[in-house]
PDB file of C-alpha atoms in Angstrom:
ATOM      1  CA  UNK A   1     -43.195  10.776 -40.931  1.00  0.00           C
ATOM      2  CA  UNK A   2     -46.093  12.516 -40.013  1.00  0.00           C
ATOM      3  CA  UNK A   3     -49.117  14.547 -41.294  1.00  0.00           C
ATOM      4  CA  UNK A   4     -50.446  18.048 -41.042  1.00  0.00           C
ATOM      5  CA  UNK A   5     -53.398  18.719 -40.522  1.00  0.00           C
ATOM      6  CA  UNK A   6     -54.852  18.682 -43.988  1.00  0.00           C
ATOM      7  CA  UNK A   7     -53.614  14.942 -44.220  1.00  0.00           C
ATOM      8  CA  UNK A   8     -50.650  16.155 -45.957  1.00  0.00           C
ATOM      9  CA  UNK A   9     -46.919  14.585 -45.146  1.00  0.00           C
ATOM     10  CA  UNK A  10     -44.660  16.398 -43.103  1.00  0.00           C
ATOM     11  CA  UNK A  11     -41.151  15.994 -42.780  1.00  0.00           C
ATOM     12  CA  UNK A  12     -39.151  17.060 -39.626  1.00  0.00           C
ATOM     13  CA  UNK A  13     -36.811  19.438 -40.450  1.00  0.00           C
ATOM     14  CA  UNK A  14     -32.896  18.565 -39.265  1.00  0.00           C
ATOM     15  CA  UNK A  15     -33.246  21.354 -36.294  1.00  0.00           C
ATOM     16  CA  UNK A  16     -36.426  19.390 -35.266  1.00  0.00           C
ATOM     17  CA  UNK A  17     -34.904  16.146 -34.895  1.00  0.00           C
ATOM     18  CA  UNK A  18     -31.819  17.486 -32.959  1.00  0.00           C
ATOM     19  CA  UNK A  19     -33.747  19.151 -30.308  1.00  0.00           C
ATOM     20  CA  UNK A  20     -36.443  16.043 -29.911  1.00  0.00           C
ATOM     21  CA  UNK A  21     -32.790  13.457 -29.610  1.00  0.00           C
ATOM     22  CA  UNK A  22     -31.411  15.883 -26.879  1.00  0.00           C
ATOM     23  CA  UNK A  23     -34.806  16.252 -24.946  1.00  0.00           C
ATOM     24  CA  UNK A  24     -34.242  12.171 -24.859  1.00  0.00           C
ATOM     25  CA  UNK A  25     -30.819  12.075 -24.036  1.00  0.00           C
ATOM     26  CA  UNK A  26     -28.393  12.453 -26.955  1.00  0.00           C
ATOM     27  CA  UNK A  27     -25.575  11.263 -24.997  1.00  0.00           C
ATOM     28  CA  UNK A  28     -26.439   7.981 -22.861  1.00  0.00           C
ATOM     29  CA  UNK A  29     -23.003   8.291 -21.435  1.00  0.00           C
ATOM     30  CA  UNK A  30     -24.055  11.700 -19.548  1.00  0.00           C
ATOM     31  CA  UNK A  31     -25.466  10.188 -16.188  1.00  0.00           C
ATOM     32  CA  UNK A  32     -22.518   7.867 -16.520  1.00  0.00           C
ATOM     33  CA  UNK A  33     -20.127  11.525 -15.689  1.00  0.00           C
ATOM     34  CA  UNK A  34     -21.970  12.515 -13.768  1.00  0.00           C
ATOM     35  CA  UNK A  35     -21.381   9.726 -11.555  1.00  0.00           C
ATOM     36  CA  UNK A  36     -18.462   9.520 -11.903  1.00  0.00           C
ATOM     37  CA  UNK A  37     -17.814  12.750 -10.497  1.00  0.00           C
ATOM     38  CA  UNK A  38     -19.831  12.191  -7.640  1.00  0.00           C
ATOM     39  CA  UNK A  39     -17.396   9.293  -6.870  1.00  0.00           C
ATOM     40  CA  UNK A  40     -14.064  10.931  -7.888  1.00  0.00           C
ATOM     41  CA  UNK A  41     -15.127  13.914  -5.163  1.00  0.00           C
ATOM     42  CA  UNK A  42     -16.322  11.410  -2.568  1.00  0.00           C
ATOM     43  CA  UNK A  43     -12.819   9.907  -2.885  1.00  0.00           C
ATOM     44  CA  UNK A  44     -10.971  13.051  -2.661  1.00  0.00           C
ATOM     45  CA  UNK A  45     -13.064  14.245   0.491  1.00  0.00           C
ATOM     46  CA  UNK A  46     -11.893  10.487   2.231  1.00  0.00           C
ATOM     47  CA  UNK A  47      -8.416  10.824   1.238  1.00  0.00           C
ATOM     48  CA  UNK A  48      -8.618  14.419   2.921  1.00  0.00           C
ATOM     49  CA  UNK A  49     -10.278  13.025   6.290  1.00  0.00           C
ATOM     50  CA  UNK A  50      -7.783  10.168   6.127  1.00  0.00           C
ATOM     51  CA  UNK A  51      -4.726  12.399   5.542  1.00  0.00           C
ATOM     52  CA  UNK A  52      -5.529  14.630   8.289  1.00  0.00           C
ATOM     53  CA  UNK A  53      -6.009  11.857  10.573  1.00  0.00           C
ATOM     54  CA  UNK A  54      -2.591  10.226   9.768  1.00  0.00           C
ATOM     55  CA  UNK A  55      -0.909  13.716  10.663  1.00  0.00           C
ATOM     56  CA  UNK A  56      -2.938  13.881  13.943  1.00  0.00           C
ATOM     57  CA  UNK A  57      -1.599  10.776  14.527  1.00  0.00           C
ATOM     58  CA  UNK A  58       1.957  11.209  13.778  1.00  0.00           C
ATOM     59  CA  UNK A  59       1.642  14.727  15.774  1.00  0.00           C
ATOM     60  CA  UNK A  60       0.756  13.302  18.686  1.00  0.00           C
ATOM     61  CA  UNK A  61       2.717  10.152  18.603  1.00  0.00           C
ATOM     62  CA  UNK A  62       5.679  12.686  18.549  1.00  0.00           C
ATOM     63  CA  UNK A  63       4.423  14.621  21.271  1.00  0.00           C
ATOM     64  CA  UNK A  64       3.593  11.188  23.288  1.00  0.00           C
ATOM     65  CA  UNK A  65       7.037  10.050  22.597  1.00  0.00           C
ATOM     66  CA  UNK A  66       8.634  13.425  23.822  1.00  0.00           C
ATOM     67  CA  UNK A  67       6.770  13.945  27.312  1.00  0.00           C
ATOM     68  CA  UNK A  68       5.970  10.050  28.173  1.00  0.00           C
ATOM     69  CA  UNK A  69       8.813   8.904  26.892  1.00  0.00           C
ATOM     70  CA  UNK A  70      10.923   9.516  30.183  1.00  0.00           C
ATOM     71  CA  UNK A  71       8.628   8.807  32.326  1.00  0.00           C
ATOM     72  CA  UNK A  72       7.866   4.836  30.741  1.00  0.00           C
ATOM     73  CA  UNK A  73      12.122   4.495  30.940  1.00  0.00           C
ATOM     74  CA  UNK A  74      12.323   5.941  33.976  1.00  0.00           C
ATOM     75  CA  UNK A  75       9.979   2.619  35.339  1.00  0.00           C
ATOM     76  CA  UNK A  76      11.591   0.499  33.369  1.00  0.00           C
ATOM     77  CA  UNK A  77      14.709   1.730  35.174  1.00  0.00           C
ATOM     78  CA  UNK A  78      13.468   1.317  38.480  1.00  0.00           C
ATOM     79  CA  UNK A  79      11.972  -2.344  37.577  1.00  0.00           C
ATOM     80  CA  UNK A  80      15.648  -3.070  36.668  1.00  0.00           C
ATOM     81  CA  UNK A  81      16.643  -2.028  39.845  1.00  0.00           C
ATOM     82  CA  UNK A  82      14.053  -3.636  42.432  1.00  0.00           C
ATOM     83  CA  UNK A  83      14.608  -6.977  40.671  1.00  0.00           C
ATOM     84  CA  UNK A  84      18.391  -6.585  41.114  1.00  0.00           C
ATOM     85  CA  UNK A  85      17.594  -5.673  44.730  1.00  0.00           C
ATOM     86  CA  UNK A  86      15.840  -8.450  45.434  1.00  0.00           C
ATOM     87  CA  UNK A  87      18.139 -10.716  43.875  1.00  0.00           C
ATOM     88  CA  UNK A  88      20.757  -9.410  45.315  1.00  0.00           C
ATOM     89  CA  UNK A  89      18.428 -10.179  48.779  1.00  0.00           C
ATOM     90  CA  UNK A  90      17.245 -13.425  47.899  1.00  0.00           C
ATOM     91  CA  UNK A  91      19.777 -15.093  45.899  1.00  0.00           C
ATOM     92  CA  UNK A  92      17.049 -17.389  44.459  1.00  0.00           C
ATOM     93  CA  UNK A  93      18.195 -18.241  40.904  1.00  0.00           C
ATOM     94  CA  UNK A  94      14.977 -16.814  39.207  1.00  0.00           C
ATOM     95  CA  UNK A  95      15.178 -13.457  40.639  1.00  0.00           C
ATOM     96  CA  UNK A  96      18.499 -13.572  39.252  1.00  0.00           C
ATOM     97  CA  UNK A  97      17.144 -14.367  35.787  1.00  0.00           C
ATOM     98  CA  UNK A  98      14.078 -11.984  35.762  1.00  0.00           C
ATOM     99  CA  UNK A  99      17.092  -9.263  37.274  1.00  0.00           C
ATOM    100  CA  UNK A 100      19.236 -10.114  34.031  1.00  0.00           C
ATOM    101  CA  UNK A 101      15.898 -10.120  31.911  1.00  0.00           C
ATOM    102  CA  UNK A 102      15.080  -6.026  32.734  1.00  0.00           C
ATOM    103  CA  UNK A 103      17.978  -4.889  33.281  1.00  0.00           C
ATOM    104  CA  UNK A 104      18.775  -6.131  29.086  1.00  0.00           C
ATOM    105  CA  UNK A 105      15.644  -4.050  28.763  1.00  0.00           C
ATOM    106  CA  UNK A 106      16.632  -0.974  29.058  1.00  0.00           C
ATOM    107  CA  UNK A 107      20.516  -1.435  28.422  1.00  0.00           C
ATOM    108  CA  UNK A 108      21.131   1.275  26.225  1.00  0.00           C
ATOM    109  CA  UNK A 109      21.616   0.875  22.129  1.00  0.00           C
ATOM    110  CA  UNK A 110      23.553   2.393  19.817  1.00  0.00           C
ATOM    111  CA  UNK A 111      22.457   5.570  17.920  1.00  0.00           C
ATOM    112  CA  UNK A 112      19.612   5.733  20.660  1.00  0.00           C
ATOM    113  CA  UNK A 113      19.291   9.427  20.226  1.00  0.00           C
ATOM    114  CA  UNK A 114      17.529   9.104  16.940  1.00  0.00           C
ATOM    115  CA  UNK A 115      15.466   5.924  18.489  1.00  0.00           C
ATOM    116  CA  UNK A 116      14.267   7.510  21.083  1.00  0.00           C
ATOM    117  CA  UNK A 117      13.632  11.606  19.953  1.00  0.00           C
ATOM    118  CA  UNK A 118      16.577  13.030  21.881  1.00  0.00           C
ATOM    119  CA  UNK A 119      15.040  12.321  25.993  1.00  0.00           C
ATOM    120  CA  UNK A 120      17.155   9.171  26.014  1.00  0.00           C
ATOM    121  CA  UNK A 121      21.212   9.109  25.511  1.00  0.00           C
ATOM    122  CA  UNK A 122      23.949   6.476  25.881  1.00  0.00           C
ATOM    123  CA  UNK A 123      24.307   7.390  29.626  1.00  0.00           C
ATOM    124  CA  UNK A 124      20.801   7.502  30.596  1.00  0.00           C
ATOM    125  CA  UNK A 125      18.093   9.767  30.457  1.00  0.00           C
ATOM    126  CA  UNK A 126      19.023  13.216  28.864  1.00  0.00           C
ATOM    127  CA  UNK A 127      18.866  16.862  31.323  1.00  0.00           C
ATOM    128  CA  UNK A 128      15.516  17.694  29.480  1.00  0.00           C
ATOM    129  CA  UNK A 129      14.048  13.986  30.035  1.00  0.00           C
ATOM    130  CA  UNK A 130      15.556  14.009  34.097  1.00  0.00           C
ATOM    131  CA  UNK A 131      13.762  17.293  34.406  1.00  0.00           C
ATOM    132  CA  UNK A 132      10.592  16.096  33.149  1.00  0.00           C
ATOM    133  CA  UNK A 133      10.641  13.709  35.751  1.00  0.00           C
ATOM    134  CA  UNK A 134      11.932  15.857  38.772  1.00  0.00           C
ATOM    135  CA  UNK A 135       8.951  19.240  37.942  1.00  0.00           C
ATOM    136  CA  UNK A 136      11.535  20.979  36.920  1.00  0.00           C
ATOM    137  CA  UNK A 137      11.031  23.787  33.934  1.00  0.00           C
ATOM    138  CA  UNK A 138      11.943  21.930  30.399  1.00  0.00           C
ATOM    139  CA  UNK A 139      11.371  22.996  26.933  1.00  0.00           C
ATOM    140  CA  UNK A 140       7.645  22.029  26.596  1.00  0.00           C
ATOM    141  CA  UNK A 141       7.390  19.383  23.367  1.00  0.00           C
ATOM    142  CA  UNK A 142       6.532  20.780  19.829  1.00  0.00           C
ATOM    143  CA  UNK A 143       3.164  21.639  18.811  1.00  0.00           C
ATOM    144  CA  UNK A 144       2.786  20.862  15.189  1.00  0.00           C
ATOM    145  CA  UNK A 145      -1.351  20.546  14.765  1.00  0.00           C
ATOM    146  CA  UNK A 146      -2.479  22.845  11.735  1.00  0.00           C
ATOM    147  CA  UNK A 147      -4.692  25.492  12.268  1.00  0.00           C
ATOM    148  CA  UNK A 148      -8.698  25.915  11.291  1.00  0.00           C
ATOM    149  CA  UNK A 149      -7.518  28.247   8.378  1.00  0.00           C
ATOM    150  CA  UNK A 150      -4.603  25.454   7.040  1.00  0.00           C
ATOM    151  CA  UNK A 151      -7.098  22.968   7.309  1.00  0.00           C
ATOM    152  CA  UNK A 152      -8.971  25.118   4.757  1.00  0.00           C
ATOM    153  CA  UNK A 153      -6.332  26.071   2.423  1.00  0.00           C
ATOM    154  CA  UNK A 154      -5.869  22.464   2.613  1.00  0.00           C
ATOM    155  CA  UNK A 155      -8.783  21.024   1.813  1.00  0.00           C
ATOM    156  CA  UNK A 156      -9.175  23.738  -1.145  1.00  0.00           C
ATOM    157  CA  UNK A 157      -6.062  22.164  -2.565  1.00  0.00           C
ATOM    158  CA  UNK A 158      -6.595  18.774  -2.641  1.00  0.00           C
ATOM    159  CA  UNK A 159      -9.929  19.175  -4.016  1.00  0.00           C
ATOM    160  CA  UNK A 160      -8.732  21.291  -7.155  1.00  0.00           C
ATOM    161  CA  UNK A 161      -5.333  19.426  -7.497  1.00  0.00           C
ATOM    162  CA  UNK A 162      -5.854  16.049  -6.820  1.00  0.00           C
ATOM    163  CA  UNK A 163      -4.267  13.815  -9.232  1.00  0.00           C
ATOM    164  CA  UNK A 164      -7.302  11.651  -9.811  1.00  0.00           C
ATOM    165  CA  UNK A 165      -9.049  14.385 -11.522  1.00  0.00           C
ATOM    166  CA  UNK A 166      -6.422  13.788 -14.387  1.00  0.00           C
ATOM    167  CA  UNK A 167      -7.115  12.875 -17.584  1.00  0.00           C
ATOM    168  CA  UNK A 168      -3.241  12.653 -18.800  1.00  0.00           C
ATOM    169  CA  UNK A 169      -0.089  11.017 -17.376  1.00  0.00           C
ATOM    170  CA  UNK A 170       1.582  14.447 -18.094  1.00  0.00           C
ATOM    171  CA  UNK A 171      -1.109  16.213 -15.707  1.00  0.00           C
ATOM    172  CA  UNK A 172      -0.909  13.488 -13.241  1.00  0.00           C
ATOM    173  CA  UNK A 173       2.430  13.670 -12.591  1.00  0.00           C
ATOM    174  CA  UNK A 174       2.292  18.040 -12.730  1.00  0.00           C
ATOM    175  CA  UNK A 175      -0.657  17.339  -9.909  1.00  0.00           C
ATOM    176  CA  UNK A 176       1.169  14.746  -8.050  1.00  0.00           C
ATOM    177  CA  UNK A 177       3.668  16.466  -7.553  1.00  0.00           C
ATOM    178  CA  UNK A 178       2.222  19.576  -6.424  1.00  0.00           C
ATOM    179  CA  UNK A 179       0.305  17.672  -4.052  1.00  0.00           C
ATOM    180  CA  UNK A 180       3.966  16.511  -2.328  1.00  0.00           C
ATOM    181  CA  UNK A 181       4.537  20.188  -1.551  1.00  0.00           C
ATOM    182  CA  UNK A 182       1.160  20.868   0.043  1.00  0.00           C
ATOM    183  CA  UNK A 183       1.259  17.392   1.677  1.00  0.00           C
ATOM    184  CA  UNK A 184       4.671  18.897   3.764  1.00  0.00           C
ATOM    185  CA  UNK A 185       3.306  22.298   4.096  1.00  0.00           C
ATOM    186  CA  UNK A 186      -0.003  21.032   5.653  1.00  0.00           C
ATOM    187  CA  UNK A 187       2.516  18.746   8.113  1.00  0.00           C
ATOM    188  CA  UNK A 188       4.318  21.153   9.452  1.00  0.00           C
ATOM    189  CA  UNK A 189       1.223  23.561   9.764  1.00  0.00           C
ATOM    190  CA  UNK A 190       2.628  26.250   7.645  1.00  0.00           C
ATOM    191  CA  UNK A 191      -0.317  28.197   6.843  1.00  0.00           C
ATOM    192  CA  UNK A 192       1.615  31.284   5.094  1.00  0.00           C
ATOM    193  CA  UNK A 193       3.161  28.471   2.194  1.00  0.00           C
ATOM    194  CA  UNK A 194      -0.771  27.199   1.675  1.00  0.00           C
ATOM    195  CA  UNK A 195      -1.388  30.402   0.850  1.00  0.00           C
ATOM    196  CA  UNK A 196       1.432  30.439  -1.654  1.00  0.00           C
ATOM    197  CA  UNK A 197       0.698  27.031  -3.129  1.00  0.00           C
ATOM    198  CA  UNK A 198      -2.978  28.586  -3.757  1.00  0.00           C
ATOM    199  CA  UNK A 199      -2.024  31.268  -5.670  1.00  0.00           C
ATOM    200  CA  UNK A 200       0.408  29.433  -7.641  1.00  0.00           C
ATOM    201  CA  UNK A 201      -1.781  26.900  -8.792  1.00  0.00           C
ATOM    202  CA  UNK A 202      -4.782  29.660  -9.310  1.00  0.00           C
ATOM    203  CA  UNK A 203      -1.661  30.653 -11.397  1.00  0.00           C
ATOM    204  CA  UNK A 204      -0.886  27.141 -12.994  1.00  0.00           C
ATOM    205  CA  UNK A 205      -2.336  26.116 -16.498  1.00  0.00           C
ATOM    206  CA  UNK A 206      -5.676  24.760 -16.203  1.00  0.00           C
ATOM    207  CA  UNK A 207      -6.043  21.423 -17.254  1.00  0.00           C
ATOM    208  CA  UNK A 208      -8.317  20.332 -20.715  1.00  0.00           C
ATOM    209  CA  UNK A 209     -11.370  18.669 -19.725  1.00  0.00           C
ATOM    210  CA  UNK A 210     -12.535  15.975 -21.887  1.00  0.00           C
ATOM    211  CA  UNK A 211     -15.544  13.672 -22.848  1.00  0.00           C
ATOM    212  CA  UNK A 212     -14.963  10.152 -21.919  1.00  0.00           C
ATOM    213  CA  UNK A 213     -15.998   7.248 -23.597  1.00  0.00           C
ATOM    214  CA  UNK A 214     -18.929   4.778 -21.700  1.00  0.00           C
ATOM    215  CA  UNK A 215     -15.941   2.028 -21.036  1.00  0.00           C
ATOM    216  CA  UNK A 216     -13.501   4.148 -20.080  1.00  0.00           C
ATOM    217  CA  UNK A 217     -16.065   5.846 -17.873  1.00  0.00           C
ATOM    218  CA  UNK A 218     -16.860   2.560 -15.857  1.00  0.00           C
ATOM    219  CA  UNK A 219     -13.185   1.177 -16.047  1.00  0.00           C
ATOM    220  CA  UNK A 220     -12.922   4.939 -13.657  1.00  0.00           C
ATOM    221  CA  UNK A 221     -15.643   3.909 -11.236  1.00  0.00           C
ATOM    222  CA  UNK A 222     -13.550   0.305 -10.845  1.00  0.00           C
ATOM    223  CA  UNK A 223     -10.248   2.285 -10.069  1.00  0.00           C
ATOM    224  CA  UNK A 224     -12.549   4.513  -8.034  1.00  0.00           C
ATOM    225  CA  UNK A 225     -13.747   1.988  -5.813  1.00  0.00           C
ATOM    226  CA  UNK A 226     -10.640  -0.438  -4.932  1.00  0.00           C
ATOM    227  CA  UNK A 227      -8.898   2.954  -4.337  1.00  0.00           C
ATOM    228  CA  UNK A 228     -11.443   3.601  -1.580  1.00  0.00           C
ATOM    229  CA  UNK A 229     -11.275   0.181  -0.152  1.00  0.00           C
ATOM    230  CA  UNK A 230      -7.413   0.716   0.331  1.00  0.00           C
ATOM    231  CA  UNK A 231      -7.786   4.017   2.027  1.00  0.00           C
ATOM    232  CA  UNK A 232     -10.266   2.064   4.310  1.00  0.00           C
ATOM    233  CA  UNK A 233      -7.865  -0.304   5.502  1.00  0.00           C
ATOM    234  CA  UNK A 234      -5.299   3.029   5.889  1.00  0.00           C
ATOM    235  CA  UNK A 235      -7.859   4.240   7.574  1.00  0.00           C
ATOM    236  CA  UNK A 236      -9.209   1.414  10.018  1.00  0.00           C
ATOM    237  CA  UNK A 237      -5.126   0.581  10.957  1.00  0.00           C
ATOM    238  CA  UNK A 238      -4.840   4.272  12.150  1.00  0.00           C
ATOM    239  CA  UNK A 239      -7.702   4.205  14.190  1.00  0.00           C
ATOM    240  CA  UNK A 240      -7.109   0.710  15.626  1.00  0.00           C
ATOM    241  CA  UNK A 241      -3.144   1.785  16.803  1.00  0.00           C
ATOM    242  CA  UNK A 242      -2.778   2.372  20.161  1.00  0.00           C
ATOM    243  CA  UNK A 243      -1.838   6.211  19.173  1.00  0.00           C
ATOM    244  CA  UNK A 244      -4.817   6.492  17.016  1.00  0.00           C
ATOM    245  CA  UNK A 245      -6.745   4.760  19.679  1.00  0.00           C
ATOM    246  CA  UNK A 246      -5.847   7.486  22.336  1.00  0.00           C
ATOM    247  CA  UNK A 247      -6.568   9.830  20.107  1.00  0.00           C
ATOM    248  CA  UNK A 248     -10.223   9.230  19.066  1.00  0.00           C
ATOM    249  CA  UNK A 249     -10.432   9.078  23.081  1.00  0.00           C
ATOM    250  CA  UNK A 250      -9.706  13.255  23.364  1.00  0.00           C
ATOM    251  CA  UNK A 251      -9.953  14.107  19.386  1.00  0.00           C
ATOM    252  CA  UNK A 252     -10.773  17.985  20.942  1.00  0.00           C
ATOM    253  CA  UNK A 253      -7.644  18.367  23.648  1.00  0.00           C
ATOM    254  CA  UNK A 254      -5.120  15.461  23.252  1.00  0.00           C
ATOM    255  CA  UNK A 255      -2.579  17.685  25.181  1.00  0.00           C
ATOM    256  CA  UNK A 256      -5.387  17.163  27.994  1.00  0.00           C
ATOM    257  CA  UNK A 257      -5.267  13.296  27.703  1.00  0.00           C
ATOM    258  CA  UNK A 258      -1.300  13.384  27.864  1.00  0.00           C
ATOM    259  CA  UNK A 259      -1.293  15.291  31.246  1.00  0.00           C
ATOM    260  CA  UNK A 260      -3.696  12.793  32.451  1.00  0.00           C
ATOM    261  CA  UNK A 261      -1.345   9.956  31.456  1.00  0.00           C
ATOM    262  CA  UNK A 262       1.562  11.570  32.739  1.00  0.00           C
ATOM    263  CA  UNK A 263      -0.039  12.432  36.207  1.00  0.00           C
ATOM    264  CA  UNK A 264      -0.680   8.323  35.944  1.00  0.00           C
ATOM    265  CA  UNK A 265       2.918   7.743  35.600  1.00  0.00           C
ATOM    266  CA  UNK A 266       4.739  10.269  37.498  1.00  0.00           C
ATOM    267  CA  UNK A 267       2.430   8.134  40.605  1.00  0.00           C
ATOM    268  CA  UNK A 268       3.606   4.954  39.600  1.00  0.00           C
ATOM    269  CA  UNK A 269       7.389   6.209  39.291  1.00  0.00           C
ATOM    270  CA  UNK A 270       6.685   7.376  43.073  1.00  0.00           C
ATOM    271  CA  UNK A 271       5.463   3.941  43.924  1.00  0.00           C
ATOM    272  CA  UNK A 272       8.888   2.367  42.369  1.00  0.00           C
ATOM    273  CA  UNK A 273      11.070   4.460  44.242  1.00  0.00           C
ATOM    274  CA  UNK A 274       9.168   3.851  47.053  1.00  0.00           C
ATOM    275  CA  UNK A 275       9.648   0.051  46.495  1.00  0.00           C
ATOM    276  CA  UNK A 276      12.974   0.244  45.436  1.00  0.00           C
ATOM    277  CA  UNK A 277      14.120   2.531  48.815  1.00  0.00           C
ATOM    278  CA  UNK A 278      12.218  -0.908  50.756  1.00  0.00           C
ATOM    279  CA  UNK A 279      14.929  -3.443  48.848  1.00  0.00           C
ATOM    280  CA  UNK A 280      17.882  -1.216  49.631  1.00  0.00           C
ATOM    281  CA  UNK A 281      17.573  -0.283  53.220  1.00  0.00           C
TER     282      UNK A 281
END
């Protein structure tokens, strides 16, 4: 209570005190949110940078696979056959075994068309993989890397559909599985179906946002943070593989970094058959 300035009482009126508790801070829970937010979009922008990465990754391990892939069996082929040479030479009973021991490397396996991305068959190396090796023109390995605008769209999406921003199992499970569409679109670098998936969920109820409560608001930062130490360990075994390893080496022109590998190895194949031709004469 206080008085005015005749000494009488005063009482604050209802309005008064309303105003005065929000100017304090009615709800102590607000900075709490707003936190939380902060963290829940922090999370979302890692789980982008580690998505992305993965499908780098898995891009260019495919497109390692396809145009190295001959060229690594083709050596392992020509070890095979300079240690049968020289066994054959020699006769010494551990060129024998180390003859026995690469040639079981590369004896072929069954269903080694799937294994090995269709540049290796039953009978050897397939026509495309043979004219890989030989200069010959070949079907040049796919290119799946999304584009500048699909990294966009992408991005976009995750950040307005991401299941963490859920409140309900119900909406979780609507966003989650969303996501598993523009996950696969993204992939395969299908920039036309992003665009769909944008204006379908522009299109898409809009989910009720609602006030937490202070424990429920700091059990979220907990989930928050363990789910960003697991994407850091996602994150650190991508970029430790040997893929993800000669990838941060050329992040800008991969395709660059393969030539230069395969220029490596098309020498060294020249160096086995020169070896091999020495064993055989």
């Amino acid at each position: 209570m206080t008085q005015d300035a005749a000494g009488g009482p005063v009482t604050p009126n209802e309005d008064d005190v309303r105003s005065g508790a929000g100017a304090a801070g009615e709800r102590p829970e607000a900075r709490l949110e707003k936190a939380v937010g902060a963290a829940e979009q922090a999370l979302i922008e890692f789980e982008i940078a580690v998505e992305t990465f993965r499908i780098e990754v898995e891009n260019f391990s495919r497109l390692h696979h396809q145009k190295l892939g001959p060229m690594y069996s083709r050596l392992d082929e020509l070890d095979a056959q300079i240690a049968e040479a020289k066994a054959g030479r020699t006769g010494d009973p551990e060129d024998l075994a180390k003859a026995q021991e690469l040639r079981a490397l590369v004896m072929p396996m069954p269903g080694v068309e799937e294994l090995f991305h269709d540049w290796m068959d039953s009978d050897g190396l397939s026509p495309e993989a043979a004219a890989m090796l030989t200069d010959q023109p070949v079907r040049p390995p796919e290119r799946v890397r999304p584009s500048e605008e699909a990294r966009k769209l992408y991005r976009e999406l995750v950040r307005k559909a991401h299941p963490d921003l859920a409140r309900e199992e119900q909406e979780r499970t609507r966003r989650e599985e969303f996501l598993t569409r523009v996950n696969a679109a993204y992939a395969r670098g299908d920039e036309g179906l992003l665009r769909e998936l944008a204006e379908e969920w522009a299109a898409g109820p809009v989910p009720e946002v609602r006030l937490s409560a202070s424990e429920e608001l700091y059990a979220r930062l907990e989930w928050l943070s363990q789910r960003k130490e697991l994407l850091t360990v996602v994150a650190r075994d991508l970029e430790e593989g040997a893929i993800g390893s000669m990838l941060r080496m050329a992040p800008e022109d991969p395709d660059r970094l393969l030539d230069e590998i395969a220029e490596q190895l098309l020498a060294q194949v020249s160096e086995r058959e020169a070896e091999l031709a020495r064993w055989v004469q």
